[in-house]
PDB file of C-alpha atoms in Angstrom:
ATOM      1  CA  THR N   1      11.325 169.179  28.723  1.00 56.00           C
ATOM      2  CA  ASP N   2      11.638 166.057  30.880  1.00 63.00           C
ATOM      3  CA  ASN N   3       9.731 164.038  28.268  1.00 70.00           C
ATOM      4  CA  GLN N   4      12.160 165.059  25.514  1.00 75.00           C
ATOM      5  CA  LYS N   5      15.172 164.268  27.707  1.00 80.00           C
ATOM      6  CA  GLU N   6      13.679 160.847  28.444  1.00 82.00           C
ATOM      7  CA  LYS N   7      13.356 160.177  24.704  1.00 81.00           C
ATOM      8  CA  LEU N   8      17.015 161.099  24.208  1.00 86.00           C
ATOM      9  CA  ASP N   9      18.092 158.905  27.132  1.00 85.00           C
ATOM     10  CA  GLN N  10      16.168 155.939  25.739  1.00 85.00           C
ATOM     11  CA  LEU N  11      18.263 155.998  22.575  1.00 84.00           C
ATOM     12  CA  PHE N  12      21.219 154.700  24.599  1.00 84.00           C
ATOM     13  CA  ALA N  13      19.272 152.476  27.007  1.00 80.00           C
ATOM     14  CA  ASN N  14      20.408 148.872  27.590  1.00 71.00           C
ATOM     15  CA  GLY N  15      23.676 149.349  25.764  1.00 73.00           C
ATOM     16  CA  ARG N  16      22.007 150.312  22.512  1.00 77.00           C
ATOM     17  CA  ALA N  17      23.209 153.155  20.325  1.00 82.00           C
ATOM     18  CA  PRO N  18      21.576 154.618  17.206  1.00 87.00           C
ATOM     19  CA  HIS N  19      23.621 155.334  14.090  1.00 92.00           C
ATOM     20  CA  ALA N  20      21.517 158.305  12.921  1.00 94.00           C
ATOM     21  CA  VAL N  21      19.113 160.687  14.679  1.00 95.00           C
ATOM     22  CA  ILE N  22      17.014 163.492  13.209  1.00 94.00           C
ATOM     23  CA  LEU N  23      16.279 166.313  15.667  1.00 94.00           C
ATOM     24  CA  GLU N  24      13.439 168.487  14.388  1.00 89.00           C
ATOM     25  CA  GLY N  25      12.058 171.669  15.884  1.00 85.00           C
ATOM     26  CA  ASP N  26      11.756 175.414  15.426  1.00 78.00           C
ATOM     27  CA  ASP N  27      13.989 176.464  18.326  1.00 83.00           C
ATOM     28  CA  SER N  28      17.630 176.429  17.190  1.00 85.00           C
ATOM     29  CA  VAL N  29      18.956 176.769  20.750  1.00 88.00           C
ATOM     30  CA  LEU N  30      16.980 173.734  21.952  1.00 89.00           C
ATOM     31  CA  LEU N  31      18.076 171.740  18.900  1.00 92.00           C
ATOM     32  CA  SER N  32      21.736 172.542  19.602  1.00 92.00           C
ATOM     33  CA  THR N  33      21.324 171.656  23.277  1.00 93.00           C
ATOM     34  CA  ALA N  34      19.736 168.310  22.381  1.00 93.00           C
ATOM     35  CA  ALA N  35      22.433 167.580  19.778  1.00 95.00           C
ATOM     36  CA  ASP N  36      25.216 168.360  22.269  1.00 95.00           C
ATOM     37  CA  TYR N  37      23.528 166.150  24.874  1.00 94.00           C
ATOM     38  CA  LEU N  38      23.329 163.236  22.420  1.00 94.00           C
ATOM     39  CA  ALA N  39      26.942 163.723  21.358  1.00 95.00           C
ATOM     40  CA  THR N  40      28.093 163.694  24.977  1.00 96.00           C
ATOM     41  CA  MET N  41      26.178 160.474  25.628  1.00 94.00           C
ATOM     42  CA  ALA N  42      27.750 158.892  22.552  1.00 95.00           C
ATOM     43  CA  VAL N  43      31.353 159.561  23.603  1.00 96.00           C
ATOM     44  CA  CYS N  44      30.888 158.994  27.358  1.00 93.00           C
ATOM     45  CA  ASP N  45      33.030 156.219  28.916  1.00 88.00           C
ATOM     46  CA  GLU N  46      30.643 155.324  31.730  1.00 90.00           C
ATOM     47  CA  PRO N  47      27.617 152.972  31.721  1.00 86.00           C
ATOM     48  CA  GLN N  48      25.351 155.762  33.020  1.00 87.00           C
ATOM     49  CA  LYS N  49      25.498 158.260  30.177  1.00 89.00           C
ATOM     50  CA  PRO N  50      26.334 161.089  30.191  1.00 92.00           C
ATOM     51  CA  CYS N  51      28.325 161.046  33.424  1.00 91.00           C
ATOM     52  CA  THR N  52      29.579 164.631  32.742  1.00 92.00           C
ATOM     53  CA  LYS N  53      32.794 163.768  34.617  1.00 93.00           C
ATOM     54  CA  CYS N  54      34.910 161.558  32.352  1.00 95.00           C
ATOM     55  CA  LYS N  55      37.429 163.161  30.019  1.00 96.00           C
ATOM     56  CA  ASN N  56      35.241 162.533  26.986  1.00 96.00           C
ATOM     57  CA  CYS N  57      32.214 164.199  28.576  1.00 96.00           C
ATOM     58  CA  ILE N  58      34.257 167.198  29.689  1.00 96.00           C
ATOM     59  CA  LYS N  59      35.738 167.680  26.219  1.00 96.00           C
ATOM     60  CA  SER N  60      32.323 167.287  24.614  1.00 96.00           C
ATOM     61  CA  ILE N  61      30.717 169.814  26.958  1.00 95.00           C
ATOM     62  CA  ASN N  62      33.506 172.272  26.124  1.00 94.00           C
ATOM     63  CA  LYS N  63      33.154 171.513  22.388  1.00 94.00           C
ATOM     64  CA  ILE N  64      36.780 170.456  22.010  1.00 96.00           C
ATOM     65  CA  HIS N  65      36.354 166.717  21.524  1.00 97.00           C
ATOM     66  CA  PRO N  66      38.312 165.509  18.463  1.00 97.00           C
ATOM     67  CA  ASP N  67      35.716 162.835  17.699  1.00 97.00           C
ATOM     68  CA  ILE N  68      32.759 165.230  17.498  1.00 97.00           C
ATOM     69  CA  SER N  69      32.438 167.077  14.192  1.00 96.00           C
ATOM     70  CA  TYR N  70      30.234 170.140  13.649  1.00 95.00           C
ATOM     71  CA  THR N  71      29.150 170.978  10.081  1.00 93.00           C
ATOM     72  CA  LYS N  72      27.241 174.230   9.696  1.00 87.00           C
ATOM     73  CA  GLY N  73      27.289 174.796   5.938  1.00 77.00           C
ATOM     74  CA  THR N  74      28.406 177.838   3.996  1.00 76.00           C
ATOM     75  CA  GLY N  75      26.940 180.958   2.422  1.00 67.00           C
ATOM     76  CA  THR N  76      24.103 183.152   3.664  1.00 64.00           C
ATOM     77  CA  ALA N  77      21.670 180.205   3.625  1.00 64.00           C
ATOM     78  CA  GLY N  78      24.040 177.978   5.599  1.00 71.00           C
ATOM     79  CA  ARG N  79      23.646 175.176   3.074  1.00 80.00           C
ATOM     80  CA  ILE N  80      25.763 172.047   3.496  1.00 89.00           C
ATOM     81  CA  ASN N  81      27.180 171.198   0.070  1.00 90.00           C
ATOM     82  CA  VAL N  82      27.495 167.766  -1.493  1.00 92.00           C
ATOM     83  CA  SER N  83      31.292 168.062  -1.152  1.00 92.00           C
ATOM     84  CA  ASP N  84      30.839 168.454   2.635  1.00 93.00           C
ATOM     85  CA  ILE N  85      28.669 165.329   2.733  1.00 94.00           C
ATOM     86  CA  ARG N  86      31.213 163.323   0.745  1.00 94.00           C
ATOM     87  CA  ARG N  87      34.002 164.488   3.052  1.00 94.00           C
ATOM     88  CA  ILE N  88      32.008 163.432   6.110  1.00 95.00           C
ATOM     89  CA  CYS N  89      31.188 160.032   4.613  1.00 94.00           C
ATOM     90  CA  SER N  90      34.868 159.415   3.818  1.00 95.00           C
ATOM     91  CA  ASP N  91      35.890 160.472   7.313  1.00 95.00           C
ATOM     92  CA  THR N  92      33.630 157.842   8.912  1.00 95.00           C
ATOM     93  CA  PHE N  93      36.099 155.130   7.852  1.00 94.00           C
ATOM     94  CA  ILE N  94      38.829 156.687  10.022  1.00 94.00           C
ATOM     95  CA  LYS N  95      38.852 155.279  13.562  1.00 94.00           C
ATOM     96  CA  PRO N  96      37.999 157.554  16.518  1.00 95.00           C
ATOM     97  CA  ASN N  97      40.868 159.416  18.184  1.00 95.00           C
ATOM     98  CA  GLU N  98      39.876 159.133  21.850  1.00 96.00           C
ATOM     99  CA  ALA N  99      36.300 157.906  22.276  1.00 95.00           C
ATOM    100  CA  SER N 100      34.791 154.629  21.148  1.00 93.00           C
ATOM    101  CA  CYS N 101      32.429 156.521  18.829  1.00 94.00           C
ATOM    102  CA  LYS N 102      32.585 159.379  16.322  1.00 97.00           C
ATOM    103  CA  VAL N 103      29.763 161.924  16.118  1.00 97.00           C
ATOM    104  CA  TYR N 104      28.799 164.148  13.194  1.00 97.00           C
ATOM    105  CA  ILE N 105      26.385 167.008  13.914  1.00 97.00           C
ATOM    106  CA  LEU N 106      24.875 168.580  10.782  1.00 96.00           C
ATOM    107  CA  ASP N 107      23.019 171.907  10.956  1.00 93.00           C
ATOM    108  CA  ASN N 108      20.246 173.191   8.677  1.00 88.00           C
ATOM    109  CA  CYS N 109      19.485 169.829   7.104  1.00 90.00           C
ATOM    110  CA  ASP N 110      16.289 171.376   5.699  1.00 83.00           C
ATOM    111  CA  MET N 111      18.645 172.976   3.175  1.00 84.00           C
ATOM    112  CA  LEU N 112      20.198 169.737   1.916  1.00 88.00           C
ATOM    113  CA  ASN N 113      19.415 169.311  -1.764  1.00 87.00           C
ATOM    114  CA  VAL N 114      18.565 165.954  -3.334  1.00 88.00           C
ATOM    115  CA  GLN N 115      22.122 165.420  -4.589  1.00 91.00           C
ATOM    116  CA  SER N 116      23.555 165.915  -1.097  1.00 91.00           C
ATOM    117  CA  GLN N 117      20.964 163.632   0.485  1.00 92.00           C
ATOM    118  CA  ASN N 118      21.607 160.889  -2.063  1.00 92.00           C
ATOM    119  CA  ALA N 119      25.348 161.176  -1.394  1.00 93.00           C
ATOM    120  CA  PHE N 120      24.603 160.730   2.301  1.00 93.00           C
ATOM    121  CA  LEU N 121      22.254 157.790   1.780  1.00 91.00           C
ATOM    122  CA  LYS N 122      24.870 155.048   1.370  1.00 88.00           C
ATOM    123  CA  SER N 123      26.399 155.882   4.758  1.00 91.00           C
ATOM    124  CA  LEU N 124      22.953 155.398   6.284  1.00 91.00           C
ATOM    125  CA  GLU N 125      22.202 152.204   4.347  1.00 89.00           C
ATOM    126  CA  GLU N 126      25.546 150.607   5.220  1.00 89.00           C
ATOM    127  CA  PRO N 127      26.626 152.437   8.390  1.00 87.00           C
ATOM    128  CA  VAL N 128      30.151 152.118   9.699  1.00 89.00           C
ATOM    129  CA  GLN N 129      30.256 150.814  13.271  1.00 90.00           C
ATOM    130  CA  ASN N 130      30.564 153.290  16.155  1.00 92.00           C
ATOM    131  CA  ILE N 131      29.296 156.274  14.168  1.00 95.00           C
ATOM    132  CA  LEU N 132      26.475 158.639  15.137  1.00 96.00           C
ATOM    133  CA  PHE N 133      24.975 161.151  12.710  1.00 97.00           C
ATOM    134  CA  ILE N 134      22.839 163.920  14.220  1.00 96.00           C
ATOM    135  CA  LEU N 135      20.773 165.844  11.668  1.00 96.00           C
ATOM    136  CA  LYS N 136      19.179 169.096  12.857  1.00 94.00           C
ATOM    137  CA  CYS N 137      16.225 170.536  10.961  1.00 90.00           C
ATOM    138  CA  THR N 138      12.949 172.386  11.356  1.00 83.00           C
ATOM    139  CA  SER N 139      10.925 169.524   9.874  1.00 81.00           C
ATOM    140  CA  SER N 140      12.043 165.984   9.081  1.00 83.00           C
ATOM    141  CA  TYR N 141       9.684 166.035   6.094  1.00 77.00           C
ATOM    142  CA  SER N 142      12.111 168.327   4.300  1.00 78.00           C
ATOM    143  CA  LEU N 143      14.303 165.219   3.989  1.00 86.00           C
ATOM    144  CA  LEU N 144      13.819 162.337   1.576  1.00 86.00           C
ATOM    145  CA  GLU N 145      11.748 159.435   2.857  1.00 84.00           C
ATOM    146  CA  THR N 146      14.746 157.157   2.229  1.00 88.00           C
ATOM    147  CA  ILE N 147      16.724 159.294   4.703  1.00 92.00           C
ATOM    148  CA  ARG N 148      13.938 159.482   7.298  1.00 89.00           C
ATOM    149  CA  SER N 149      13.298 155.741   7.244  1.00 88.00           C
ATOM    150  CA  ARG N 150      16.913 155.062   8.263  1.00 91.00           C
ATOM    151  CA  CYS N 151      16.976 157.514  11.169  1.00 92.00           C
ATOM    152  CA  VAL N 152      15.336 157.884  14.562  1.00 91.00           C
ATOM    153  CA  THR N 153      13.345 161.140  14.552  1.00 89.00           C
ATOM    154  CA  ILE N 154      12.781 163.122  17.742  1.00 89.00           C
ATOM    155  CA  ASN N 155      10.715 166.289  17.846  1.00 85.00           C
ATOM    156  CA  ILE N 156      12.231 168.984  20.062  1.00 86.00           C
ATOM    157  CA  ASN N 157       9.555 171.562  20.819  1.00 72.00           C
ATOM    158  CA  SER N 158       9.891 174.646  22.961  1.00 62.00           C
ATOM    159  CA  GLN N 159       7.329 175.199  25.720  1.00 54.00           C
ATOM    160  CA  LYS N 160       5.825 177.933  23.583  1.00 49.00           C
ATOM    161  CA  THR N 161       5.206 175.696  20.580  1.00 48.00           C
ATOM    162  CA  ALA N 162       4.051 172.895  22.839  1.00 48.00           C
ATOM    163  CA  CYS N 163       1.027 174.934  23.924  1.00 48.00           C
ATOM    164  CA  VAL N 164      -1.969 173.739  21.948  1.00 50.00           C
ATOM    165  CA  ASP N 165      -4.696 176.074  20.665  1.00 60.00           C
ATOM    166  CA  ASP N 166      -7.816 173.903  20.937  1.00 69.00           C
ATOM    167  CA  GLU N 167      -9.746 175.958  18.382  1.00 77.00           C
ATOM    168  CA  ALA N 168      -6.924 175.666  15.832  1.00 80.00           C
ATOM    169  CA  VAL N 169      -6.681 171.912  16.465  1.00 81.00           C
ATOM    170  CA  GLN N 170     -10.424 171.491  15.924  1.00 84.00           C
ATOM    171  CA  LEU N 171     -10.222 173.350  12.616  1.00 87.00           C
ATOM    172  CA  ALA N 172      -7.212 171.280  11.533  1.00 88.00           C
ATOM    173  CA  GLU N 173      -9.187 168.116  12.315  1.00 88.00           C
ATOM    174  CA  LYS N 174     -12.150 169.485  10.362  1.00 89.00           C
ATOM    175  CA  ILE N 175      -9.903 170.046   7.346  1.00 90.00           C
ATOM    176  CA  ALA N 176      -8.446 166.547   7.720  1.00 90.00           C
ATOM    177  CA  GLU N 177     -11.970 165.082   7.797  1.00 91.00           C
ATOM    178  CA  ALA N 178     -12.896 167.089   4.694  1.00 90.00           C
ATOM    179  CA  LEU N 179      -9.893 165.697   2.830  1.00 90.00           C
ATOM    180  CA  CYS N 180     -11.490 162.256   3.111  1.00 90.00           C
ATOM    181  CA  GLU N 181     -14.753 163.367   1.480  1.00 89.00           C
ATOM    182  CA  SER N 182     -15.592 162.545  -2.149  1.00 85.00           C
ATOM    183  CA  THR N 183     -16.612 166.138  -2.983  1.00 87.00           C
ATOM    184  CA  GLU N 184     -14.740 169.414  -2.601  1.00 85.00           C
ATOM    185  CA  TYR N 185     -17.529 171.328  -0.821  1.00 83.00           C
ATOM    186  CA  PRO N 186     -16.699 170.180   2.759  1.00 84.00           C
ATOM    187  CA  LEU N 187     -13.057 171.161   2.180  1.00 84.00           C
ATOM    188  CA  LEU N 188     -14.046 174.594   0.858  1.00 83.00           C
ATOM    189  CA  CYS N 189     -16.194 175.145   3.959  1.00 83.00           C
ATOM    190  CA  ALA N 190     -13.453 173.939   6.306  1.00 81.00           C
ATOM    191  CA  THR N 191     -10.791 176.163   4.768  1.00 78.00           C
ATOM    192  CA  TYR N 192     -12.872 179.342   4.889  1.00 76.00           C
ATOM    193  CA  PHE N 193     -11.064 181.394   7.525  1.00 63.00           C
ATOM    194  CA  SER N 194     -12.641 184.591   8.796  1.00 59.00           C
ATOM    195  CA  GLY N 195     -11.643 187.161  11.395  1.00 64.00           C
ATOM    196  CA  LYS N 196      -8.381 185.516  12.424  1.00 69.00           C
ATOM    197  CA  ASP N 197      -4.808 186.786  12.274  1.00 70.00           C
ATOM    198  CA  ARG N 198      -1.970 185.160  10.347  1.00 73.00           C
ATOM    199  CA  SER N 199      -0.528 183.370  13.403  1.00 73.00           C
ATOM    200  CA  TYR N 200      -3.808 181.475  13.785  1.00 77.00           C
ATOM    201  CA  TYR N 201      -3.607 180.232  10.177  1.00 80.00           C
ATOM    202  CA  VAL N 202      -0.004 179.143  10.753  1.00 81.00           C
ATOM    203  CA  ASP N 203      -1.080 177.171  13.851  1.00 80.00           C
ATOM    204  CA  VAL N 204      -3.892 175.461  11.925  1.00 85.00           C
ATOM    205  CA  LEU N 205      -1.498 174.382   9.179  1.00 86.00           C
ATOM    206  CA  GLU N 206       1.052 173.187  11.740  1.00 83.00           C
ATOM    207  CA  TYR N 207      -1.562 171.055  13.502  1.00 85.00           C
ATOM    208  CA  LEU N 208      -2.833 169.754  10.159  1.00 88.00           C
ATOM    209  CA  LYS N 209       0.704 168.690   9.302  1.00 86.00           C
ATOM    210  CA  LYS N 210       0.961 166.838  12.619  1.00 83.00           C
ATOM    211  CA  ILE N 211      -2.343 165.045  11.960  1.00 87.00           C
ATOM    212  CA  LEU N 212      -1.211 164.010   8.470  1.00 87.00           C
ATOM    213  CA  ALA N 213       2.146 162.864   9.846  1.00 84.00           C
ATOM    214  CA  SER N 214       0.471 160.806  12.587  1.00 80.00           C
ATOM    215  CA  ALA N 215      -1.750 159.150  10.003  1.00 83.00           C
ATOM    216  CA  CYS N 216       1.218 158.540   7.740  1.00 80.00           C
ATOM    217  CA  LEU N 217       3.285 156.991  10.553  1.00 74.00           C
ATOM    218  CA  ASN N 218       0.248 155.244  12.077  1.00 72.00           C
ATOM    219  CA  ASN N 219       1.338 156.301  15.584  1.00 66.00           C
ATOM    220  CA  ASN N 220      -1.863 158.018  16.856  1.00 64.00           C
ATOM    221  CA  GLU N 221       0.212 160.793  18.446  1.00 64.00           C
ATOM    222  CA  PHE N 222      -1.881 163.682  17.105  1.00 72.00           C
ATOM    223  CA  GLY N 223      -5.515 163.748  16.026  1.00 75.00           C
ATOM    224  CA  ARG N 224      -8.555 161.626  16.750  1.00 80.00           C
ATOM    225  CA  LYS N 225      -8.201 157.934  15.982  1.00 81.00           C
ATOM    226  CA  GLU N 226     -11.126 157.792  13.533  1.00 85.00           C
ATOM    227  CA  ILE N 227      -9.709 160.710  11.522  1.00 88.00           C
ATOM    228  CA  LEU N 228      -6.302 159.046  11.276  1.00 87.00           C
ATOM    229  CA  GLN N 229      -7.900 155.775  10.176  1.00 87.00           C
ATOM    230  CA  ASN N 230      -9.958 157.509   7.489  1.00 89.00           C
ATOM    231  CA  LEU N 231      -6.920 159.373   6.174  1.00 90.00           C
ATOM    232  CA  ASN N 232      -5.145 156.050   5.714  1.00 87.00           C
ATOM    233  CA  ILE N 233      -8.188 154.412   4.097  1.00 88.00           C
ATOM    234  CA  TYR N 234      -9.257 157.188   1.719  1.00 88.00           C
ATOM    235  CA  ILE N 235      -5.957 158.926   0.973  1.00 88.00           C
ATOM    236  CA  GLY N 236      -3.093 156.494   1.602  1.00 86.00           C
ATOM    237  CA  ARG N 237       0.475 156.961   2.775  1.00 81.00           C
ATOM    238  CA  LYS N 238       1.966 158.135  -0.532  1.00 82.00           C
ATOM    239  CA  LYS N 239      -0.521 160.977  -0.973  1.00 86.00           C
ATOM    240  CA  LEU N 240      -0.272 161.855   2.727  1.00 84.00           C
ATOM    241  CA  ILE N 241       3.480 162.430   2.320  1.00 82.00           C
ATOM    242  CA  GLN N 242       2.776 164.652  -0.709  1.00 83.00           C
ATOM    243  CA  MET N 243       0.212 166.622   1.298  1.00 85.00           C
ATOM    244  CA  ILE N 244       2.689 167.138   4.151  1.00 81.00           C
ATOM    245  CA  SER N 245       5.189 168.584   1.674  1.00 77.00           C
ATOM    246  CA  VAL N 246       2.509 170.961   0.336  1.00 78.00           C
ATOM    247  CA  VAL N 247       1.619 172.113   3.864  1.00 74.00           C
ATOM    248  CA  ASP N 248       5.337 172.697   4.600  1.00 66.00           C
ATOM    249  CA  ASP N 249       5.582 174.937   1.528  1.00 62.00           C
TER     250      ASP N 249
END
């Protein structure tokens, strides 16, 4: 969407450039498109990025740029191994071939185990200049908080997932309110689903996760303000992160 493109453009506004971006979403095609767009901006020669006309843009668009690396993982699960992460981290110390920046696009980062993420952490803590990491995943909460806190996270939603079911949102808010209560009864009442199909339950949990995430990040992007404030007061950030992980499972 135009709003998502604007968020991507802002990453390179006023001569700035991020060193690590997490792209999260459930549409793999949109994630790849966004990652390719970011990579093209990163290697573009012109002030207005991406110009789509310079040699770096053309090579990026055709996926033949020597300074853009694509890591998809191996095996049926497409898991990126710790050896792949270590190879990437070592490669960052080698200067770019043609562009002023090197880009590393990593697929299926939901599948990164703790060992792989910890191996990656030092490169995020002490980033080499002119490097951009792009991590693609379904949910950024599948990554360690130490990884997330050192990256810019952008949610890439398809038009389908962007449509909001008001009834499901209201139930998710009701559950969030019940989580703040001192007794379990309001939560039992809120989580009693009747006469709905599985897709409705999935939507409720997805909206609940967004409410918990908004409270955790204190950004007021999803959920009523008073609910988000109560979640922070009565539950706290640490437990909110744990709850998000439970909802993801």
